[in-house]
Amino acid sequence: IQLTQSPSLLSASVGDRVTLSCKGSQNINNYLAWYQQKLGEAPKLLIYKTNSLQTGIPSRFSGSGSGTDYTLTISSLHSEDLATYYCYQYNNGLTFGSGTKLEIK
Amino acid sequence: EVQLVESGGGLVQPGRSMKLSCAASGFTFNNYDMAWVCQAPKKGLEWVATISYDGSSTYYRDSVKGRFTISRDNAKSTLYLQMDSLRSEDTATYYCARHASPLYWYFDFWGPGTMVTVSS
């Protein structure tokens, strides 16, 4: 399964509501996770099984979707959310999307 | 606290071998499937290989099959990646990662990574 993330680059202001998209080439059956990777760091798990928030992750992060289309939403952008975000499917094989780089205006 | 710490990276010539290690602590290592994930410079993430909790099953991405071998020593809580016949395109940061459960193969914890550079 191939994953296409859009946009590849997103610029937003502190306080904005931000939506990142991930589209699969086949049905992912909700086996989709989201990772945050800050510059020079390892990825961090944010969301698993489409909408389950990992322990310790702020509630401003949420996930949704079904079938082939999934979304990560940040309800109110914080400056520390500057990072690249990857979606990842584990329904059929193990694949990552190409990432969305989130910049703070 | 779950900790994964990789080691063994560095500069290696094309065609040569390198072995990475990942020391695990803070959890019962032999209860978890483990994996290696790589990231080429300024590129995205790619799953490389997975090994089952007891070492009985291994899985690889196509580009490394026959060249890389994942293994583990549960007595030492250590994961390994033997990389043979290295190519320039294997240049990447290699992360050790824990699969969250036997049924759901997302990664819940990652090490900080070790850089491998394949160059003459």
PDB file of C-alpha atoms in Angstrom:
ATOM      1  CA  ILE A   1       0.000   0.000   0.000  1.00  0.00           C
ATOM      2  CA  GLN A   2       1.368   3.404  -0.956  1.00  0.00           C
ATOM      3  CA  LEU A   3       0.564   6.477   1.131  1.00  0.00           C
ATOM      4  CA  THR A   4       0.314   9.986  -0.294  1.00  0.00           C
ATOM      5  CA  GLN A   5       0.497  12.892   2.150  1.00  0.00           C
ATOM      6  CA  SER A   6      -0.654  16.394   1.388  1.00  0.00           C
ATOM      7  CA  PRO A   7       0.383  19.071   1.471  1.00  0.00           C
ATOM      8  CA  SER A   8       4.120  18.383   1.495  1.00  0.00           C
ATOM      9  CA  LEU A   9       4.709  21.775   3.118  1.00  0.00           C
ATOM     10  CA  LEU A  10       2.301  23.699   5.300  1.00  0.00           C
ATOM     11  CA  SER A  11       2.819  27.105   6.841  1.00  0.00           C
ATOM     12  CA  ALA A  12       0.490  28.151   9.648  1.00  0.00           C
ATOM     13  CA  SER A  13       0.281  30.559  12.553  1.00  0.00           C
ATOM     14  CA  VAL A  14       0.196  29.831  16.277  1.00  0.00           C
ATOM     15  CA  GLY A  15      -3.414  29.214  17.245  1.00  0.00           C
ATOM     16  CA  ASP A  16      -4.491  28.007  13.807  1.00  0.00           C
ATOM     17  CA  ARG A  17      -6.432  24.794  13.267  1.00  0.00           C
ATOM     18  CA  VAL A  18      -4.283  22.591  11.022  1.00  0.00           C
ATOM     19  CA  THR A  19      -5.324  19.570   8.968  1.00  0.00           C
ATOM     20  CA  LEU A  20      -2.909  17.120   7.362  1.00  0.00           C
ATOM     21  CA  SER A  21      -4.039  14.506   4.862  1.00  0.00           C
ATOM     22  CA  CYS A  22      -2.938  10.942   4.142  1.00  0.00           C
ATOM     23  CA  LYS A  23      -4.395   8.868   1.318  1.00  0.00           C
ATOM     24  CA  GLY A  24      -3.769   5.199   0.754  1.00  0.00           C
ATOM     25  CA  SER A  25      -3.621   3.383  -2.574  1.00  0.00           C
ATOM     26  CA  GLN A  26      -5.880   0.714  -1.038  1.00  0.00           C
ATOM     27  CA  ASN A  27      -8.199   0.345   1.928  1.00  0.00           C
ATOM     28  CA  ILE A  28      -6.171   0.674   5.153  1.00  0.00           C
ATOM     29  CA  ASN A  29      -8.958  -0.621   7.446  1.00  0.00           C
ATOM     30  CA  ASN A  30      -8.121   2.063  10.029  1.00  0.00           C
ATOM     31  CA  TYR A  31      -4.666   0.573  10.707  1.00  0.00           C
ATOM     32  CA  LEU A  32      -3.082   3.973  10.414  1.00  0.00           C
ATOM     33  CA  ALA A  33      -0.742   5.821  12.755  1.00  0.00           C
ATOM     34  CA  TRP A  34       0.741   9.314  12.813  1.00  0.00           C
ATOM     35  CA  TYR A  35       4.273  10.246  13.853  1.00  0.00           C
ATOM     36  CA  GLN A  36       5.864  13.583  14.642  1.00  0.00           C
ATOM     37  CA  GLN A  37       9.551  14.059  13.879  1.00  0.00           C
ATOM     38  CA  LYS A  38      11.330  17.174  15.057  1.00  0.00           C
ATOM     39  CA  LEU A  39      14.623  18.165  13.465  1.00  0.00           C
ATOM     40  CA  GLY A  40      17.442  15.894  14.565  1.00  0.00           C
ATOM     41  CA  GLU A  41      15.183  13.663  16.654  1.00  0.00           C
ATOM     42  CA  ALA A  42      13.600  10.240  16.352  1.00  0.00           C
ATOM     43  CA  PRO A  43       9.936  10.011  15.358  1.00  0.00           C
ATOM     44  CA  LYS A  44       7.363  10.094  18.133  1.00  0.00           C
ATOM     45  CA  LEU A  45       4.040   8.256  18.036  1.00  0.00           C
ATOM     46  CA  LEU A  46       1.044  10.608  18.211  1.00  0.00           C
ATOM     47  CA  ILE A  47      -1.953   8.581  17.042  1.00  0.00           C
ATOM     48  CA  TYR A  48      -2.585   4.883  16.373  1.00  0.00           C
ATOM     49  CA  LYS A  49      -5.555   2.956  14.955  1.00  0.00           C
ATOM     50  CA  THR A  50      -6.702   6.132  13.179  1.00  0.00           C
ATOM     51  CA  ASN A  51      -7.914   8.053  16.247  1.00  0.00           C
ATOM     52  CA  SER A  52      -6.360   6.653  19.438  1.00  0.00           C
ATOM     53  CA  LEU A  53      -4.172   9.204  21.195  1.00  0.00           C
ATOM     54  CA  GLN A  54      -0.873   7.842  22.484  1.00  0.00           C
ATOM     55  CA  THR A  55      -0.257   8.329  26.213  1.00  0.00           C
ATOM     56  CA  GLY A  56       1.261  11.700  26.992  1.00  0.00           C
ATOM     57  CA  ILE A  57       0.311  13.352  23.705  1.00  0.00           C
ATOM     58  CA  PRO A  58      -1.601  16.637  24.057  1.00  0.00           C
ATOM     59  CA  SER A  59      -5.308  16.511  23.302  1.00  0.00           C
ATOM     60  CA  ARG A  60      -4.974  19.173  20.602  1.00  0.00           C
ATOM     61  CA  PHE A  61      -3.849  16.310  18.345  1.00  0.00           C
ATOM     62  CA  SER A  62      -6.598  14.117  16.883  1.00  0.00           C
ATOM     63  CA  GLY A  63      -7.002  11.666  14.045  1.00  0.00           C
ATOM     64  CA  SER A  64      -9.892  10.607  11.865  1.00  0.00           C
ATOM     65  CA  GLY A  65     -10.681   8.784   8.669  1.00  0.00           C
ATOM     66  CA  SER A  66     -11.666   5.499   7.134  1.00  0.00           C
ATOM     67  CA  GLY A  67     -11.080   3.427   4.026  1.00  0.00           C
ATOM     68  CA  THR A  68      -8.305   5.128   2.086  1.00  0.00           C
ATOM     69  CA  ASP A  69      -8.522   8.674   3.499  1.00  0.00           C
ATOM     70  CA  TYR A  70      -7.166   9.809   6.855  1.00  0.00           C
ATOM     71  CA  THR A  71      -6.546  13.110   8.616  1.00  0.00           C
ATOM     72  CA  LEU A  72      -4.421  14.439  11.452  1.00  0.00           C
ATOM     73  CA  THR A  73      -5.790  17.604  13.030  1.00  0.00           C
ATOM     74  CA  ILE A  74      -4.057  19.999  15.399  1.00  0.00           C
ATOM     75  CA  SER A  75      -6.862  22.027  16.943  1.00  0.00           C
ATOM     76  CA  SER A  76      -4.727  24.999  18.002  1.00  0.00           C
ATOM     77  CA  LEU A  77      -1.171  25.139  16.715  1.00  0.00           C
ATOM     78  CA  HIS A  78       1.623  25.637  19.241  1.00  0.00           C
ATOM     79  CA  SER A  79       5.120  26.798  18.309  1.00  0.00           C
ATOM     80  CA  GLU A  80       6.563  23.494  19.510  1.00  0.00           C
ATOM     81  CA  ASP A  81       4.517  21.662  16.873  1.00  0.00           C
ATOM     82  CA  LEU A  82       7.120  22.663  14.282  1.00  0.00           C
ATOM     83  CA  ALA A  83       8.012  19.264  12.793  1.00  0.00           C
ATOM     84  CA  THR A  84       7.521  16.853   9.942  1.00  0.00           C
ATOM     85  CA  TYR A  85       4.503  14.563  10.287  1.00  0.00           C
ATOM     86  CA  TYR A  86       4.370  11.082   8.804  1.00  0.00           C
ATOM     87  CA  CYS A  87       1.434   8.768   8.398  1.00  0.00           C
ATOM     88  CA  TYR A  88       2.092   5.026   8.550  1.00  0.00           C
ATOM     89  CA  GLN A  89      -0.068   2.055   7.613  1.00  0.00           C
ATOM     90  CA  TYR A  90       0.194  -1.442   9.070  1.00  0.00           C
ATOM     91  CA  ASN A  91      -2.771  -3.080   7.406  1.00  0.00           C
ATOM     92  CA  ASN A  92      -0.936  -4.630   4.460  1.00  0.00           C
ATOM     93  CA  GLY A  93       2.827  -4.457   4.689  1.00  0.00           C
ATOM     94  CA  LEU A  94       4.430  -1.578   6.582  1.00  0.00           C
ATOM     95  CA  THR A  95       4.723   1.756   4.793  1.00  0.00           C
ATOM     96  CA  PHE A  96       5.170   5.413   5.630  1.00  0.00           C
ATOM     97  CA  GLY A  97       3.921   8.417   3.788  1.00  0.00           C
ATOM     98  CA  SER A  98       6.436  10.936   2.437  1.00  0.00           C
ATOM     99  CA  GLY A  99       5.675  13.451   5.170  1.00  0.00           C
ATOM    100  CA  THR A 100       4.201  16.912   5.667  1.00  0.00           C
ATOM    101  CA  LYS A 101       6.600  19.562   6.895  1.00  0.00           C
ATOM    102  CA  LEU A 102       4.803  21.988   9.176  1.00  0.00           C
ATOM    103  CA  GLU A 103       6.247  25.477   9.437  1.00  0.00           C
ATOM    104  CA  ILE A 104       5.207  28.186  11.856  1.00  0.00           C
ATOM    105  CA  LYS A 105       4.554  31.580  10.267  1.00  0.00           C
TER     106      LYS A 105
ATOM    107  CA  GLU B   1      11.060   4.044  31.282  1.00  0.00           C
ATOM    108  CA  VAL B   2      11.448   2.382  27.908  1.00  0.00           C
ATOM    109  CA  GLN B   3      14.858   3.033  26.393  1.00  0.00           C
ATOM    110  CA  LEU B   4      16.343   1.924  23.086  1.00  0.00           C
ATOM    111  CA  VAL B   5      19.925   2.867  22.277  1.00  0.00           C
ATOM    112  CA  GLU B   6      21.530   2.056  18.952  1.00  0.00           C
ATOM    113  CA  SER B   7      25.246   1.707  18.309  1.00  0.00           C
ATOM    114  CA  GLY B   8      27.639   0.481  15.644  1.00  0.00           C
ATOM    115  CA  GLY B   9      27.120   3.044  12.900  1.00  0.00           C
ATOM    116  CA  GLY B  10      29.860   4.895  11.039  1.00  0.00           C
ATOM    117  CA  LEU B  11      31.614   5.087   7.691  1.00  0.00           C
ATOM    118  CA  VAL B  12      31.950   1.912   5.629  1.00  0.00           C
ATOM    119  CA  GLN B  13      33.057   1.221   2.085  1.00  0.00           C
ATOM    120  CA  PRO B  14      30.650  -0.111  -0.549  1.00  0.00           C
ATOM    121  CA  GLY B  15      30.520  -3.890  -0.559  1.00  0.00           C
ATOM    122  CA  ARG B  16      31.652  -4.181   3.052  1.00  0.00           C
ATOM    123  CA  SER B  17      29.683  -5.181   6.150  1.00  0.00           C
ATOM    124  CA  MET B  18      28.521  -3.492   9.319  1.00  0.00           C
ATOM    125  CA  LYS B  19      26.605  -4.711  12.365  1.00  0.00           C
ATOM    126  CA  LEU B  20      24.283  -2.461  14.328  1.00  0.00           C
ATOM    127  CA  SER B  21      23.156  -3.116  17.884  1.00  0.00           C
ATOM    128  CA  CYS B  22      20.237  -1.813  19.908  1.00  0.00           C
ATOM    129  CA  ALA B  23      20.278  -2.132  23.695  1.00  0.00           C
ATOM    130  CA  ALA B  24      16.804  -2.205  25.226  1.00  0.00           C
ATOM    131  CA  SER B  25      15.779  -1.477  28.788  1.00  0.00           C
ATOM    132  CA  GLY B  26      12.744  -0.531  30.832  1.00  0.00           C
ATOM    133  CA  PHE B  27      10.465  -3.254  29.473  1.00  0.00           C
ATOM    134  CA  THR B  28      10.335  -7.034  29.060  1.00  0.00           C
ATOM    135  CA  PHE B  29      12.271  -7.290  25.809  1.00  0.00           C
ATOM    136  CA  ASN B  30      11.299 -10.878  24.993  1.00  0.00           C
ATOM    137  CA  ASN B  31       7.594  -9.940  24.958  1.00  0.00           C
ATOM    138  CA  TYR B  32       7.887  -7.636  21.964  1.00  0.00           C
ATOM    139  CA  ASP B  33       8.474  -7.872  18.239  1.00  0.00           C
ATOM    140  CA  MET B  34      11.217  -5.427  17.242  1.00  0.00           C
ATOM    141  CA  ALA B  35      12.204  -3.621  14.062  1.00  0.00           C
ATOM    142  CA  TRP B  36      14.716  -1.456  12.259  1.00  0.00           C
ATOM    143  CA  VAL B  37      13.564   1.630  10.373  1.00  0.00           C
ATOM    144  CA  CYS B  38      15.858   3.788   8.264  1.00  0.00           C
ATOM    145  CA  GLN B  39      15.875   7.372   7.042  1.00  0.00           C
ATOM    146  CA  ALA B  40      18.190   8.515   4.255  1.00  0.00           C
ATOM    147  CA  PRO B  41      19.514  12.074   4.616  1.00  0.00           C
ATOM    148  CA  LYS B  42      16.704  14.598   4.155  1.00  0.00           C
ATOM    149  CA  LYS B  43      14.348  11.789   3.127  1.00  0.00           C
ATOM    150  CA  GLY B  44      11.394   9.967   4.663  1.00  0.00           C
ATOM    151  CA  LEU B  45      11.125   6.891   6.848  1.00  0.00           C
ATOM    152  CA  GLU B  46      11.357   3.325   5.545  1.00  0.00           C
ATOM    153  CA  TRP B  47      10.726   0.096   7.411  1.00  0.00           C
ATOM    154  CA  VAL B  48      13.741  -2.217   6.998  1.00  0.00           C
ATOM    155  CA  ALA B  49      13.129  -5.418   8.955  1.00  0.00           C
ATOM    156  CA  THR B  50      11.154  -6.970  11.815  1.00  0.00           C
ATOM    157  CA  ILE B  51      11.843  -9.902  14.106  1.00  0.00           C
ATOM    158  CA  SER B  52       9.298 -11.697  16.243  1.00  0.00           C
ATOM    159  CA  TYR B  53       9.516 -11.661  20.042  1.00  0.00           C
ATOM    160  CA  ASP B  54      11.234 -15.055  20.153  1.00  0.00           C
ATOM    161  CA  GLY B  55      13.356 -14.661  17.028  1.00  0.00           C
ATOM    162  CA  SER B  56      11.530 -17.396  15.171  1.00  0.00           C
ATOM    163  CA  SER B  57      10.220 -15.157  12.382  1.00  0.00           C
ATOM    164  CA  THR B  58      11.875 -12.407  10.396  1.00  0.00           C
ATOM    165  CA  TYR B  59      10.595 -10.057   7.719  1.00  0.00           C
ATOM    166  CA  TYR B  60      12.461  -7.739   5.355  1.00  0.00           C
ATOM    167  CA  ARG B  61      11.775  -5.051   2.800  1.00  0.00           C
ATOM    168  CA  ASP B  62      12.626  -6.244  -0.698  1.00  0.00           C
ATOM    169  CA  SER B  63      15.661  -3.990  -1.177  1.00  0.00           C
ATOM    170  CA  VAL B  64      17.559  -5.592   1.722  1.00  0.00           C
ATOM    171  CA  LYS B  65      16.498  -9.234   1.403  1.00  0.00           C
ATOM    172  CA  GLY B  66      19.558 -11.456   1.155  1.00  0.00           C
ATOM    173  CA  ARG B  67      21.882  -8.662   2.320  1.00  0.00           C
ATOM    174  CA  PHE B  68      20.612  -7.714   5.794  1.00  0.00           C
ATOM    175  CA  THR B  69      19.912 -10.031   8.727  1.00  0.00           C
ATOM    176  CA  ILE B  70      17.916  -9.035  11.790  1.00  0.00           C
ATOM    177  CA  SER B  71      18.494 -11.003  14.977  1.00  0.00           C
ATOM    178  CA  ARG B  72      18.114 -10.682  18.726  1.00  0.00           C
ATOM    179  CA  ASP B  73      19.579 -11.928  21.988  1.00  0.00           C
ATOM    180  CA  ASN B  74      16.786 -11.931  24.546  1.00  0.00           C
ATOM    181  CA  ALA B  75      19.178 -12.804  27.373  1.00  0.00           C
ATOM    182  CA  LYS B  76      21.012  -9.541  26.666  1.00  0.00           C
ATOM    183  CA  SER B  77      17.897  -7.517  25.669  1.00  0.00           C
ATOM    184  CA  THR B  78      19.677  -6.589  22.464  1.00  0.00           C
ATOM    185  CA  LEU B  79      18.552  -6.313  18.854  1.00  0.00           C
ATOM    186  CA  TYR B  80      20.956  -6.555  15.931  1.00  0.00           C
ATOM    187  CA  LEU B  81      21.115  -5.724  12.244  1.00  0.00           C
ATOM    188  CA  GLN B  82      23.876  -7.374  10.217  1.00  0.00           C
ATOM    189  CA  MET B  83      24.302  -5.455   6.989  1.00  0.00           C
ATOM    190  CA  ASP B  84      26.322  -7.100   4.216  1.00  0.00           C
ATOM    191  CA  SER B  85      27.142  -6.039   0.649  1.00  0.00           C
ATOM    192  CA  LEU B  86      26.433  -2.447   1.561  1.00  0.00           C
ATOM    193  CA  ARG B  87      25.525   0.031  -1.166  1.00  0.00           C
ATOM    194  CA  SER B  88      25.627   3.812  -1.278  1.00  0.00           C
ATOM    195  CA  GLU B  89      21.819   3.830  -1.174  1.00  0.00           C
ATOM    196  CA  ASP B  90      21.951   2.170   2.276  1.00  0.00           C
ATOM    197  CA  THR B  91      23.337   5.428   3.681  1.00  0.00           C
ATOM    198  CA  ALA B  92      20.844   6.455   6.340  1.00  0.00           C
ATOM    199  CA  THR B  93      20.102   6.869  10.009  1.00  0.00           C
ATOM    200  CA  TYR B  94      18.950   3.520  11.346  1.00  0.00           C
ATOM    201  CA  TYR B  95      16.410   3.502  14.159  1.00  0.00           C
ATOM    202  CA  CYS B  96      15.589   0.617  16.427  1.00  0.00           C
ATOM    203  CA  ALA B  97      11.847   0.565  17.163  1.00  0.00           C
ATOM    204  CA  ARG B  98       9.454  -1.482  19.252  1.00  0.00           C
ATOM    205  CA  HIS B  99       6.270  -2.861  17.751  1.00  0.00           C
ATOM    206  CA  ALA B 100       3.392  -2.004  20.078  1.00  0.00           C
ATOM    207  CA  SER B 101       1.837  -5.472  20.083  1.00  0.00           C
ATOM    208  CA  PRO B 102       1.903  -8.778  18.197  1.00  0.00           C
ATOM    209  CA  LEU B 103      -1.369  -7.912  16.493  1.00  0.00           C
ATOM    210  CA  TYR B 104      -0.768  -4.251  15.701  1.00  0.00           C
ATOM    211  CA  TRP B 105       2.566  -3.492  14.146  1.00  0.00           C
ATOM    212  CA  TYR B 106       2.831   0.213  14.669  1.00  0.00           C
ATOM    213  CA  PHE B 107       5.939   1.469  16.506  1.00  0.00           C
ATOM    214  CA  ASP B 108       5.425   2.898  19.969  1.00  0.00           C
ATOM    215  CA  PHE B 109       9.015   3.594  21.010  1.00  0.00           C
ATOM    216  CA  TRP B 110      12.096   4.508  19.011  1.00  0.00           C
ATOM    217  CA  GLY B 111      15.781   4.854  19.747  1.00  0.00           C
ATOM    218  CA  PRO B 112      17.673   8.045  18.827  1.00  0.00           C
ATOM    219  CA  GLY B 113      19.234   6.344  15.797  1.00  0.00           C
ATOM    220  CA  THR B 114      22.709   5.591  14.500  1.00  0.00           C
ATOM    221  CA  MET B 115      24.080   6.963  11.228  1.00  0.00           C
ATOM    222  CA  VAL B 116      25.512   4.660   8.580  1.00  0.00           C
ATOM    223  CA  THR B 117      27.449   6.189   5.697  1.00  0.00           C
ATOM    224  CA  VAL B 118      28.402   3.950   2.788  1.00  0.00           C
ATOM    225  CA  SER B 119      31.106   5.646   0.772  1.00  0.00           C
ATOM    226  CA  SER B 120      34.555   5.013  -0.646  1.00  0.00           C
TER     227      SER B 120
END
